[in-house]
Amino acid sequence: APSPAAFPPLAARVPGRQGPLALRACAVGAYVGLATAGAYAWWFLSAPAGPHVSLWQLTHWTECIPDGDARTFVGVDCTAFDRPEPRGVALAVLVVTEMVNAFNGVSATASIATLPPWTNPWLVGACAAGVAQLLGILYSGPIAALVDVAPPLPEEWVAILALAAPVVAIDETFKAFERSRLHDRAAAAGNASQSPPAPGSQARF
């Protein structure tokens, strides 16, 4: 099959993603956003190195001040809400999830199991470069300090990969529905072409 790069760009009047493709893009985008925000909250709520605050304390963190109501933040160090670690975890989830989702783009309908990412070496190289930039930001002291992030711990990387993986399942679900829809459409077209003409529809000479 010819490379997509061999075709000219679409004209401005051609509509963008519609129907199932638009729904797929919205679903994947919503998950990426929820996973990023969820990773940030997870660090405060459940991460081994986190402060293990409650959800109420996290959503009301601006009330955690030295002279505030100590009863609602018992045993909580208010400076924990300004630590760079959760931002590092959230940034890693965002980048890794987007890189994994890029592998889904090898084909609009074929499963990643039948058309793996390494069929497009340029895509693999681009994703590797993106992950390298992420690691460079997280693990280089001056840049990490500038961006105000901290590198995740090993157990946090496990959680990051676990949050990135479902984006494959989401896209595979939409691809399966799309393959089924195309199969049904092709079957209907084939049946229509094989059906005999209606009485009286034949041309008379």
C-alpha positions as CSV (number, residue, x, y, z in Angstrom):
1,A,0.0,0.0,0.0
2,P,1.3,3.5,-0.7
3,S,2.5,5.6,2.1
4,P,0.1,8.2,3.4
5,A,2.8,10.8,2.9
6,A,2.6,10.2,-0.8
7,F,-0.9,11.8,-1.0
8,P,-1.4,15.5,-1.1
9,P,-3.0,17.3,1.9
10,L,-6.8,17.4,2.1
11,A,-8.5,20.4,0.7
12,A,-9.8,23.0,3.2
13,R,-13.4,22.2,2.3
14,V,-13.0,18.5,3.2
15,P,-14.6,17.9,6.6
16,G,-12.5,16.6,9.4
17,R,-13.2,13.5,11.6
18,Q,-16.8,12.6,11.7
19,G,-19.0,9.9,13.2
20,P,-17.1,7.0,14.7
21,L,-13.7,8.5,14.2
22,A,-14.7,11.7,16.0
23,L,-16.2,9.6,18.8
24,R,-13.0,7.6,19.1
25,A,-10.9,10.7,19.3
26,C,-13.2,12.2,22.0
27,A,-13.1,9.0,24.0
28,V,-9.3,8.7,23.8
29,G,-8.8,12.4,24.6
30,A,-11.2,12.1,27.6
31,Y,-9.3,9.1,29.0
32,V,-5.9,10.8,28.6
33,G,-7.2,13.8,30.5
34,L,-8.8,11.7,33.2
35,A,-5.6,9.5,33.5
36,T,-3.4,12.6,33.9
37,A,-5.6,14.2,36.5
38,G,-6.1,10.8,38.2
39,A,-2.4,10.2,38.4
40,Y,-1.9,13.6,40.1
41,A,-4.6,12.8,42.6
42,W,-3.4,9.2,43.1
43,W,0.0,10.5,44.3
44,F,-1.6,12.4,47.1
45,L,-4.2,9.7,48.0
46,S,-2.4,6.3,47.6
47,A,1.2,6.6,46.3
48,P,3.7,5.0,48.7
49,A,5.7,8.2,48.9
50,G,2.7,10.5,49.0
51,P,1.1,12.1,52.0
52,H,-2.0,9.9,52.0
53,V,-4.5,12.7,52.5
54,S,-8.2,12.3,52.0
55,L,-10.1,13.3,48.9
56,W,-11.7,16.1,50.9
57,Q,-8.3,17.4,52.0
58,L,-7.0,17.2,48.5
59,T,-9.9,19.2,47.0
60,H,-9.7,21.7,49.9
61,W,-5.9,22.0,50.0
62,T,-6.0,25.8,49.9
63,E,-7.5,25.7,53.4
64,C,-4.5,23.9,54.8
65,I,-2.6,26.8,56.4
66,P,-0.7,27.0,59.6
67,D,-3.3,29.2,61.2
68,G,-6.3,27.5,59.8
69,D,-8.6,24.8,61.2
70,A,-6.2,22.1,62.3
71,R,-9.0,19.6,62.9
72,T,-9.5,19.1,59.2
73,F,-5.8,18.6,58.4
74,V,-4.6,16.6,61.4
75,G,-1.1,15.2,60.7
76,V,-0.9,16.7,57.3
77,D,2.1,18.8,56.3
78,C,0.7,21.7,54.2
79,T,3.9,21.9,52.2
80,A,3.1,18.5,50.7
81,F,0.6,20.2,48.4
82,D,3.4,22.1,46.7
83,R,5.8,19.2,46.2
84,P,6.9,18.5,42.6
85,E,6.5,14.7,42.7
86,P,2.8,14.6,41.7
87,R,3.5,16.9,38.8
88,G,6.2,14.6,37.6
89,V,3.9,11.6,37.8
90,A,1.1,13.5,35.9
91,L,3.6,14.6,33.2
92,A,4.9,11.1,32.7
93,V,1.3,9.7,32.5
94,L,0.4,12.3,29.9
95,V,3.5,11.7,27.7
96,V,3.6,7.9,28.0
97,T,-0.2,7.6,27.3
98,E,0.1,9.8,24.2
99,M,3.1,7.8,22.9
100,V,1.2,4.5,23.4
101,N,-1.8,6.0,21.7
102,A,0.4,7.0,18.8
103,F,1.0,3.3,18.2
104,N,-2.8,2.9,17.7
105,G,-2.5,5.2,14.7
106,V,-0.7,2.8,12.5
107,S,-4.0,1.8,11.2
108,A,-7.6,3.2,11.5
109,T,-9.1,-0.3,11.6
110,A,-6.4,-3.1,11.9
111,S,-5.7,-4.3,15.4
112,I,-2.3,-3.4,16.8
113,A,-1.8,-7.2,17.2
114,T,-2.0,-7.7,13.4
115,L,-0.3,-4.5,12.4
116,P,2.3,-3.8,15.2
117,P,3.9,-0.4,15.7
118,W,7.3,-1.5,14.3
119,T,5.8,-1.7,10.8
120,N,6.3,2.1,10.9
121,P,9.9,2.7,12.0
122,W,9.5,6.4,11.8
123,L,6.7,6.3,14.3
124,V,8.7,4.2,16.7
125,G,11.6,6.6,16.4
126,A,9.4,9.6,17.0
127,C,7.8,8.0,20.1
128,A,11.3,7.0,21.4
129,A,12.4,10.6,20.9
130,G,9.4,11.8,22.9
131,V,10.1,9.5,25.8
132,A,13.7,10.5,25.7
133,Q,12.7,14.1,26.0
134,L,10.4,13.2,29.0
135,L,13.2,11.4,30.7
136,G,15.6,14.3,30.0
137,I,13.2,16.7,31.7
138,L,12.5,14.5,34.7
139,Y,16.0,13.4,35.4
140,S,18.0,16.5,34.7
141,G,18.2,18.6,37.8
142,P,18.2,22.1,36.2
143,I,15.4,21.4,33.8
144,A,13.3,19.5,36.3
145,A,13.7,22.5,38.7
146,L,12.7,24.9,36.0
147,V,9.6,22.9,35.1
148,D,9.0,22.1,38.8
149,V,8.7,18.4,38.5
150,A,10.5,15.4,40.2
151,P,11.3,12.0,38.7
152,P,8.9,9.2,39.7
153,L,10.0,6.4,41.9
154,P,10.1,2.8,40.4
155,E,6.8,1.9,42.0
156,E,5.3,5.1,40.5
157,W,6.5,4.1,37.1
158,V,4.5,0.9,37.4
159,A,1.4,2.9,38.1
160,I,2.2,5.2,35.2
161,L,2.4,2.3,32.7
162,A,-0.7,0.8,34.2
163,L,-2.6,4.1,33.6
164,A,-1.2,4.3,30.0
165,A,-2.2,0.8,28.9
166,P,-6.0,1.1,28.8
167,V,-5.7,3.6,26.0
168,V,-4.9,0.6,23.7
169,A,-8.0,-1.3,24.9
170,I,-10.2,1.8,24.2
171,D,-8.9,2.2,20.7
172,E,-9.0,-1.6,20.0
173,T,-12.7,-1.6,21.0
174,F,-13.5,1.2,18.5
175,K,-11.4,-0.6,15.8
176,A,-13.4,-3.8,16.4
177,F,-16.7,-1.9,15.9
178,E,-15.3,-0.2,12.8
179,R,-14.2,-3.5,11.3
180,S,-17.6,-5.0,12.0
181,R,-19.4,-2.0,10.5
182,L,-17.2,-2.2,7.3
183,H,-17.8,-5.9,7.1
184,D,-21.5,-5.5,7.3
185,R,-21.4,-2.7,4.7
186,A,-19.4,-4.9,2.3
187,A,-21.7,-7.8,2.8
188,A,-24.8,-5.7,2.1
189,A,-23.2,-4.3,-1.0
190,G,-22.3,-7.8,-2.2
191,N,-25.8,-9.0,-1.7
192,A,-27.2,-6.0,-3.5
193,S,-25.0,-6.7,-6.5
194,Q,-25.9,-10.4,-6.7
195,S,-29.7,-9.9,-6.3
196,P,-31.8,-10.4,-9.5
197,P,-33.3,-7.3,-11.1
198,A,-36.8,-6.4,-10.2
199,P,-39.5,-7.5,-12.7
200,G,-39.9,-4.9,-15.4
201,S,-36.6,-3.3,-14.7
202,Q,-34.8,-4.8,-17.6
203,A,-34.3,-2.6,-20.6
204,R,-36.5,-3.4,-23.6
205,F,-35.3,-3.1,-27.2
